[in-house]
Amino acid sequence: LQSETGTSWFVVKSQIHAGGRGKGTVKETGSHGVVLAKSIDEVMEKSKAILGGTLVTHQTGPAGKVVSKVLIAE
């Protein structure tokens, strides 16, 4: 992506059926549902912190929802 877009930033977005993902927190790791990464290694690290975790947002309530997909954007 970096060579195609010319940017050095990536956005890792959790994909769940609820709003507030950016403000939400993954219970197990403390990561937010939408995070920035500056390298491919960082994309992998941040994706691992989100995938399989339970994301709690104002719409999911305290039970949260399990994240089974992430979207990587430029």
PDB file of C-alpha atoms in Angstrom:
ATOM      1  CA  LEU A   1       0.000   0.000   0.000  1.00  0.00           C
ATOM      2  CA  GLN A   2       2.772   2.445   0.794  1.00  0.00           C
ATOM      3  CA  SER A   3       4.213   2.336  -2.723  1.00  0.00           C
ATOM      4  CA  GLU A   4       0.761   2.613  -4.315  1.00  0.00           C
ATOM      5  CA  THR A   5      -0.537   5.493  -2.199  1.00  0.00           C
ATOM      6  CA  GLY A   6       2.574   7.409  -1.182  1.00  0.00           C
ATOM      7  CA  THR A   7       1.441   7.559   2.449  1.00  0.00           C
ATOM      8  CA  SER A   8       3.256   6.003   5.361  1.00  0.00           C
ATOM      9  CA  TRP A   9       0.149   5.657   7.562  1.00  0.00           C
ATOM     10  CA  PHE A  10      -2.304   2.778   7.770  1.00  0.00           C
ATOM     11  CA  VAL A  11      -5.608   2.605   9.621  1.00  0.00           C
ATOM     12  CA  VAL A  12      -6.586  -0.693  11.272  1.00  0.00           C
ATOM     13  CA  LYS A  13     -10.364  -0.798  11.817  1.00  0.00           C
ATOM     14  CA  SER A  14     -12.246  -3.467  13.735  1.00  0.00           C
ATOM     15  CA  GLN A  15     -15.292  -4.726  11.867  1.00  0.00           C
ATOM     16  CA  ILE A  16     -18.255  -5.328  14.157  1.00  0.00           C
ATOM     17  CA  HIS A  17     -21.930  -4.440  13.806  1.00  0.00           C
ATOM     18  CA  ALA A  18     -21.926  -1.493  16.222  1.00  0.00           C
ATOM     19  CA  GLY A  19     -20.970   2.169  16.251  1.00  0.00           C
ATOM     20  CA  GLY A  20     -18.320   3.860  18.348  1.00  0.00           C
ATOM     21  CA  ARG A  21     -15.518   1.480  17.360  1.00  0.00           C
ATOM     22  CA  GLY A  22     -12.859   4.195  17.534  1.00  0.00           C
ATOM     23  CA  LYS A  23     -13.773   5.079  21.104  1.00  0.00           C
ATOM     24  CA  GLY A  24     -14.376   1.464  22.079  1.00  0.00           C
ATOM     25  CA  THR A  25     -11.817  -0.676  23.874  1.00  0.00           C
ATOM     26  CA  VAL A  26     -10.806  -4.307  23.430  1.00  0.00           C
ATOM     27  CA  LYS A  27     -11.218  -5.921  26.873  1.00  0.00           C
ATOM     28  CA  GLU A  28      -8.257  -8.263  26.606  1.00  0.00           C
ATOM     29  CA  THR A  29      -5.607  -5.822  25.327  1.00  0.00           C
ATOM     30  CA  GLY A  30      -6.872  -2.300  26.000  1.00  0.00           C
ATOM     31  CA  SER A  31      -6.529  -1.416  22.301  1.00  0.00           C
ATOM     32  CA  HIS A  32      -9.071   0.862  20.666  1.00  0.00           C
ATOM     33  CA  GLY A  33     -11.217  -0.455  17.808  1.00  0.00           C
ATOM     34  CA  VAL A  34      -9.658   1.934  15.264  1.00  0.00           C
ATOM     35  CA  VAL A  35      -5.906   2.581  15.445  1.00  0.00           C
ATOM     36  CA  LEU A  36      -3.131   4.094  13.309  1.00  0.00           C
ATOM     37  CA  ALA A  37      -0.009   2.210  12.255  1.00  0.00           C
ATOM     38  CA  LYS A  38       3.129   3.551  10.583  1.00  0.00           C
ATOM     39  CA  SER A  39       4.581   0.277   9.220  1.00  0.00           C
ATOM     40  CA  ILE A  40       3.513  -3.184   8.081  1.00  0.00           C
ATOM     41  CA  ASP A  41       5.008  -4.654  11.266  1.00  0.00           C
ATOM     42  CA  GLU A  42       2.930  -2.254  13.323  1.00  0.00           C
ATOM     43  CA  VAL A  43      -0.183  -3.188  11.296  1.00  0.00           C
ATOM     44  CA  MET A  44       0.403  -6.843  12.195  1.00  0.00           C
ATOM     45  CA  GLU A  45       0.987  -6.024  15.870  1.00  0.00           C
ATOM     46  CA  LYS A  46      -2.118  -3.838  16.161  1.00  0.00           C
ATOM     47  CA  SER A  47      -4.288  -6.291  14.197  1.00  0.00           C
ATOM     48  CA  LYS A  48      -3.290  -9.081  16.575  1.00  0.00           C
ATOM     49  CA  ALA A  49      -4.277  -6.872  19.535  1.00  0.00           C
ATOM     50  CA  ILE A  50      -7.769  -6.412  18.053  1.00  0.00           C
ATOM     51  CA  LEU A  51      -8.601  -9.723  16.337  1.00  0.00           C
ATOM     52  CA  GLY A  52     -10.348 -12.255  18.542  1.00  0.00           C
ATOM     53  CA  GLY A  53     -10.819  -9.695  21.298  1.00  0.00           C
ATOM     54  CA  THR A  54     -14.089  -8.413  22.734  1.00  0.00           C
ATOM     55  CA  LEU A  55     -14.695  -4.806  21.684  1.00  0.00           C
ATOM     56  CA  VAL A  56     -16.839  -2.815  24.101  1.00  0.00           C
ATOM     57  CA  THR A  57     -18.497   0.371  22.770  1.00  0.00           C
ATOM     58  CA  HIS A  58     -21.403   2.520  23.910  1.00  0.00           C
ATOM     59  CA  GLN A  59     -23.639   0.553  21.496  1.00  0.00           C
ATOM     60  CA  THR A  60     -22.533  -2.963  22.466  1.00  0.00           C
ATOM     61  CA  GLY A  61     -22.894  -2.467  26.207  1.00  0.00           C
ATOM     62  CA  PRO A  62     -20.537  -4.078  28.718  1.00  0.00           C
ATOM     63  CA  ALA A  63     -20.767  -7.520  27.070  1.00  0.00           C
ATOM     64  CA  GLY A  64     -19.133  -6.200  23.879  1.00  0.00           C
ATOM     65  CA  LYS A  65     -18.768  -8.073  20.591  1.00  0.00           C
ATOM     66  CA  VAL A  66     -15.991 -10.391  19.418  1.00  0.00           C
ATOM     67  CA  VAL A  67     -13.916  -8.966  16.547  1.00  0.00           C
ATOM     68  CA  SER A  68     -13.398 -11.526  13.782  1.00  0.00           C
ATOM     69  CA  LYS A  69     -12.381  -9.111  10.986  1.00  0.00           C
ATOM     70  CA  VAL A  70     -10.303  -5.964  10.571  1.00  0.00           C
ATOM     71  CA  LEU A  71     -10.099  -3.567   7.654  1.00  0.00           C
ATOM     72  CA  ILE A  72      -6.705  -2.116   6.720  1.00  0.00           C
ATOM     73  CA  ALA A  73      -7.025   1.282   5.039  1.00  0.00           C
ATOM     74  CA  GLU A  74      -4.554   3.860   3.769  1.00  0.00           C
TER      75      GLU A  74
END
